[in-house]
Amino acid sequence: MGELAKVTIGEFVIKTKQRPDSPYPVYNGGTSYTGFYDYFNNDGNKIIVSARGANAGFVNLVKGKYWAGNSCYSIDLSDKNYNLEFVYNFMKYRQNLFVDFQQAANIPSVSKKDVENFIIFYPKLPQEQQKIGTFFTALDRYITIHQHK
């Protein structure tokens, strides 16, 4: 991952500064955002990985501007030959590897090095990556719709 993307850790923002009427979601490493903030430190279309806590290793895709907290790695694909949805779906499918390599401590955690060393297997042709990524995104939506039913 470190060869095809820039991996950064977010910055702490105190909960009392987050407001429900602020425009930007705050991701602190959980399965969803934790609140909203007036500022953003990431300009979306990035993969995020929970760095620590009960959900350490959880992989998510964020589109749009957001604030990454200090328990959240943001992955920005610097090499545009890789399809974001393909890489996200590949990581999501194998997110258990992050859990398997969690550092043993009082609080489960995943290191930046673990994220950078994550190995991606991919087809060389960008069109194939796009087709596979789009297929799995559509499949994920289909499953979600049926779970709601």
mmCIF file of C-alpha atoms in Angstrom:
data_model
loop_
_atom_site.group_PDB
_atom_site.id
_atom_site.type_symbol
_atom_site.label_atom_id
_atom_site.label_comp_id
_atom_site.label_asym_id
_atom_site.label_seq_id
_atom_site.Cartn_x
_atom_site.Cartn_y
_atom_site.Cartn_z
ATOM 1 C CA MET A 1 0.000 0.000 0.000
ATOM 2 C CA GLY A 2 2.826 2.389 0.823
ATOM 3 C CA GLU A 3 4.008 2.252 -2.802
ATOM 4 C CA LEU A 4 0.694 3.311 -4.309
ATOM 5 C CA ALA A 5 -0.774 5.579 -1.639
ATOM 6 C CA LYS A 6 0.006 8.204 0.940
ATOM 7 C CA VAL A 7 -1.065 7.107 4.429
ATOM 8 C CA THR A 8 -1.652 9.791 7.068
ATOM 9 C CA ILE A 9 -3.006 9.832 10.617
ATOM 10 C CA GLY A 10 -5.632 12.405 11.556
ATOM 11 C CA GLU A 11 -5.643 15.066 14.239
ATOM 12 C CA PHE A 12 -7.480 15.102 17.545
ATOM 13 C CA VAL A 13 -10.581 17.286 17.793
ATOM 14 C CA ILE A 14 -12.314 17.573 21.153
ATOM 15 C CA LYS A 15 -15.895 16.291 21.253
ATOM 16 C CA THR A 16 -17.225 19.559 22.716
ATOM 17 C CA LYS A 17 -16.161 21.412 19.531
ATOM 18 C CA GLN A 18 -18.243 19.079 17.369
ATOM 19 C CA ARG A 19 -21.789 20.220 16.643
ATOM 20 C CA PRO A 20 -24.705 18.527 14.862
ATOM 21 C CA ASP A 21 -25.162 21.526 12.538
ATOM 22 C CA SER A 22 -21.513 21.607 11.383
ATOM 23 C CA PRO A 23 -20.896 20.533 7.769
ATOM 24 C CA TYR A 24 -18.062 17.982 7.981
ATOM 25 C CA PRO A 25 -18.229 14.488 9.516
ATOM 26 C CA VAL A 26 -15.526 13.504 12.010
ATOM 27 C CA TYR A 27 -14.078 9.983 11.746
ATOM 28 C CA ASN A 28 -12.241 8.809 14.838
ATOM 29 C CA GLY A 29 -11.665 5.210 13.948
ATOM 30 C CA GLY A 30 -15.076 3.688 14.476
ATOM 31 C CA THR A 31 -17.414 2.134 11.974
ATOM 32 C CA SER A 32 -19.027 5.531 11.310
ATOM 33 C CA TYR A 33 -18.491 9.214 11.981
ATOM 34 C CA THR A 34 -18.631 10.415 15.599
ATOM 35 C CA GLY A 35 -19.989 13.910 15.009
ATOM 36 C CA PHE A 36 -19.635 16.997 12.821
ATOM 37 C CA TYR A 37 -17.063 19.787 12.801
ATOM 38 C CA ASP A 38 -16.675 23.218 11.182
ATOM 39 C CA TYR A 39 -13.379 22.318 9.529
ATOM 40 C CA PHE A 40 -12.024 19.482 7.397
ATOM 41 C CA ASN A 41 -8.508 18.069 7.076
ATOM 42 C CA ASN A 42 -9.172 15.650 4.198
ATOM 43 C CA ASP A 43 -10.825 16.283 0.878
ATOM 44 C CA GLY A 44 -12.643 12.985 0.463
ATOM 45 C CA ASN A 45 -12.593 10.045 -1.882
ATOM 46 C CA LYS A 46 -10.234 8.246 0.463
ATOM 47 C CA ILE A 47 -10.077 4.929 2.226
ATOM 48 C CA ILE A 48 -9.884 5.133 6.005
ATOM 49 C CA VAL A 49 -8.711 2.519 8.485
ATOM 50 C CA SER A 50 -9.460 2.590 12.190
ATOM 51 C CA ALA A 51 -6.160 2.921 14.052
ATOM 52 C CA ARG A 52 -7.173 1.919 17.566
ATOM 53 C CA GLY A 53 -10.007 0.910 19.810
ATOM 54 C CA ALA A 54 -12.632 -1.808 19.610
ATOM 55 C CA ASN A 55 -12.890 -1.391 15.822
ATOM 56 C CA ALA A 56 -9.158 -1.242 15.074
ATOM 57 C CA GLY A 57 -8.594 -2.361 11.489
ATOM 58 C CA PHE A 58 -12.098 -1.475 10.252
ATOM 59 C CA VAL A 59 -11.916 -0.277 6.620
ATOM 60 C CA ASN A 60 -14.277 2.372 5.263
ATOM 61 C CA LEU A 61 -14.616 4.582 2.181
ATOM 62 C CA VAL A 62 -15.300 8.303 2.585
ATOM 63 C CA LYS A 63 -16.432 10.541 -0.244
ATOM 64 C CA GLY A 64 -16.417 14.284 0.293
ATOM 65 C CA LYS A 65 -14.647 16.495 2.805
ATOM 66 C CA TYR A 66 -14.193 15.162 6.345
ATOM 67 C CA TRP A 67 -12.141 15.524 9.513
ATOM 68 C CA ALA A 68 -9.901 12.542 10.268
ATOM 69 C CA GLY A 69 -9.354 12.167 13.998
ATOM 70 C CA ASN A 70 -6.205 10.819 15.618
ATOM 71 C CA SER A 71 -7.543 7.252 15.597
ATOM 72 C CA CYS A 72 -8.017 7.195 11.852
ATOM 73 C CA TYR A 73 -5.618 6.569 8.960
ATOM 74 C CA SER A 74 -6.530 8.213 5.655
ATOM 75 C CA ILE A 75 -5.293 6.543 2.484
ATOM 76 C CA ASP A 76 -4.929 8.772 -0.550
ATOM 77 C CA LEU A 77 -4.166 6.860 -3.749
ATOM 78 C CA SER A 78 -1.267 8.847 -5.182
ATOM 79 C CA ASP A 79 -0.943 6.539 -8.185
ATOM 80 C CA LYS A 80 -4.016 7.215 -10.308
ATOM 81 C CA ASN A 81 -3.530 3.915 -12.192
ATOM 82 C CA TYR A 82 -5.380 2.275 -9.313
ATOM 83 C CA ASN A 83 -9.153 2.376 -8.988
ATOM 84 C CA LEU A 84 -10.310 3.600 -5.566
ATOM 85 C CA GLU A 85 -13.350 1.302 -5.393
ATOM 86 C CA PHE A 86 -11.255 -1.717 -6.359
ATOM 87 C CA VAL A 87 -8.617 -1.005 -3.693
ATOM 88 C CA TYR A 88 -11.311 -0.281 -1.091
ATOM 89 C CA ASN A 89 -13.205 -3.501 -1.810
ATOM 90 C CA PHE A 90 -9.980 -5.523 -1.765
ATOM 91 C CA MET A 91 -9.010 -4.030 1.605
ATOM 92 C CA LYS A 92 -12.532 -4.454 2.979
ATOM 93 C CA TYR A 93 -12.554 -8.113 1.957
ATOM 94 C CA ARG A 94 -9.234 -8.649 3.752
ATOM 95 C CA GLN A 95 -9.682 -6.291 6.711
ATOM 96 C CA ASN A 96 -9.426 -9.324 8.982
ATOM 97 C CA LEU A 97 -5.665 -9.179 8.330
ATOM 98 C CA PHE A 98 -5.513 -5.916 10.278
ATOM 99 C CA VAL A 99 -7.307 -7.578 13.171
ATOM 100 C CA ASP A 100 -4.924 -10.541 12.992
ATOM 101 C CA PHE A 101 -1.926 -8.206 13.276
ATOM 102 C CA GLN A 102 -3.285 -5.912 15.990
ATOM 103 C CA GLN A 103 -0.664 -4.889 18.465
ATOM 104 C CA ALA A 104 -1.197 -6.607 21.800
ATOM 105 C CA ALA A 105 -1.926 -3.926 24.365
ATOM 106 C CA ASN A 106 -4.750 -2.763 26.601
ATOM 107 C CA ILE A 107 -6.302 -1.011 23.603
ATOM 108 C CA PRO A 108 -6.275 -2.857 20.254
ATOM 109 C CA SER A 109 -4.382 -0.916 17.584
ATOM 110 C CA VAL A 110 -3.089 -1.073 14.033
ATOM 111 C CA SER A 111 0.151 0.729 13.186
ATOM 112 C CA LYS A 112 0.779 2.994 10.221
ATOM 113 C CA LYS A 113 3.438 0.499 9.120
ATOM 114 C CA ASP A 114 0.784 -2.268 9.067
ATOM 115 C CA VAL A 115 -1.325 -0.149 6.712
ATOM 116 C CA GLU A 116 1.635 0.774 4.504
ATOM 117 C CA ASN A 117 2.745 -2.879 4.301
ATOM 118 C CA PHE A 118 -0.736 -4.136 3.359
ATOM 119 C CA ILE A 119 -0.349 -6.066 0.100
ATOM 120 C CA ILE A 120 -2.776 -5.396 -2.749
ATOM 121 C CA PHE A 121 -3.239 -7.895 -5.565
ATOM 122 C CA TYR A 122 -4.708 -6.186 -8.588
ATOM 123 C CA PRO A 123 -5.230 -6.585 -12.320
ATOM 124 C CA LYS A 124 -2.866 -4.408 -14.359
ATOM 125 C CA LEU A 125 -5.556 -2.896 -16.574
ATOM 126 C CA PRO A 126 -7.367 0.057 -14.938
ATOM 127 C CA GLN A 127 -10.580 -0.904 -16.775
ATOM 128 C CA GLU A 128 -10.581 -4.311 -15.090
ATOM 129 C CA GLN A 129 -10.001 -2.703 -11.687
ATOM 130 C CA GLN A 130 -12.936 -0.382 -12.329
ATOM 131 C CA LYS A 131 -15.242 -3.237 -13.395
ATOM 132 C CA ILE A 132 -14.342 -5.318 -10.341
ATOM 133 C CA GLY A 133 -14.625 -2.351 -7.975
ATOM 134 C CA THR A 134 -17.994 -1.311 -9.401
ATOM 135 C CA PHE A 135 -19.282 -4.904 -9.228
ATOM 136 C CA PHE A 136 -18.433 -5.295 -5.540
ATOM 137 C CA THR A 137 -19.827 -1.864 -4.667
ATOM 138 C CA ALA A 138 -23.112 -2.767 -6.373
ATOM 139 C CA LEU A 139 -23.130 -6.164 -4.657
ATOM 140 C CA ASP A 140 -22.580 -4.494 -1.284
ATOM 141 C CA ARG A 141 -25.549 -2.153 -1.924
ATOM 142 C CA TYR A 142 -27.702 -5.117 -2.996
ATOM 143 C CA ILE A 143 -26.872 -7.009 0.213
ATOM 144 C CA THR A 144 -27.631 -3.930 2.319
ATOM 145 C CA ILE A 145 -31.031 -3.473 0.654
ATOM 146 C CA HIS A 146 -31.949 -7.101 1.355
ATOM 147 C CA GLN A 147 -30.771 -6.846 4.962
ATOM 148 C CA HIS A 148 -33.080 -3.857 5.464
ATOM 149 C CA LYS A 149 -36.008 -5.853 4.057
#
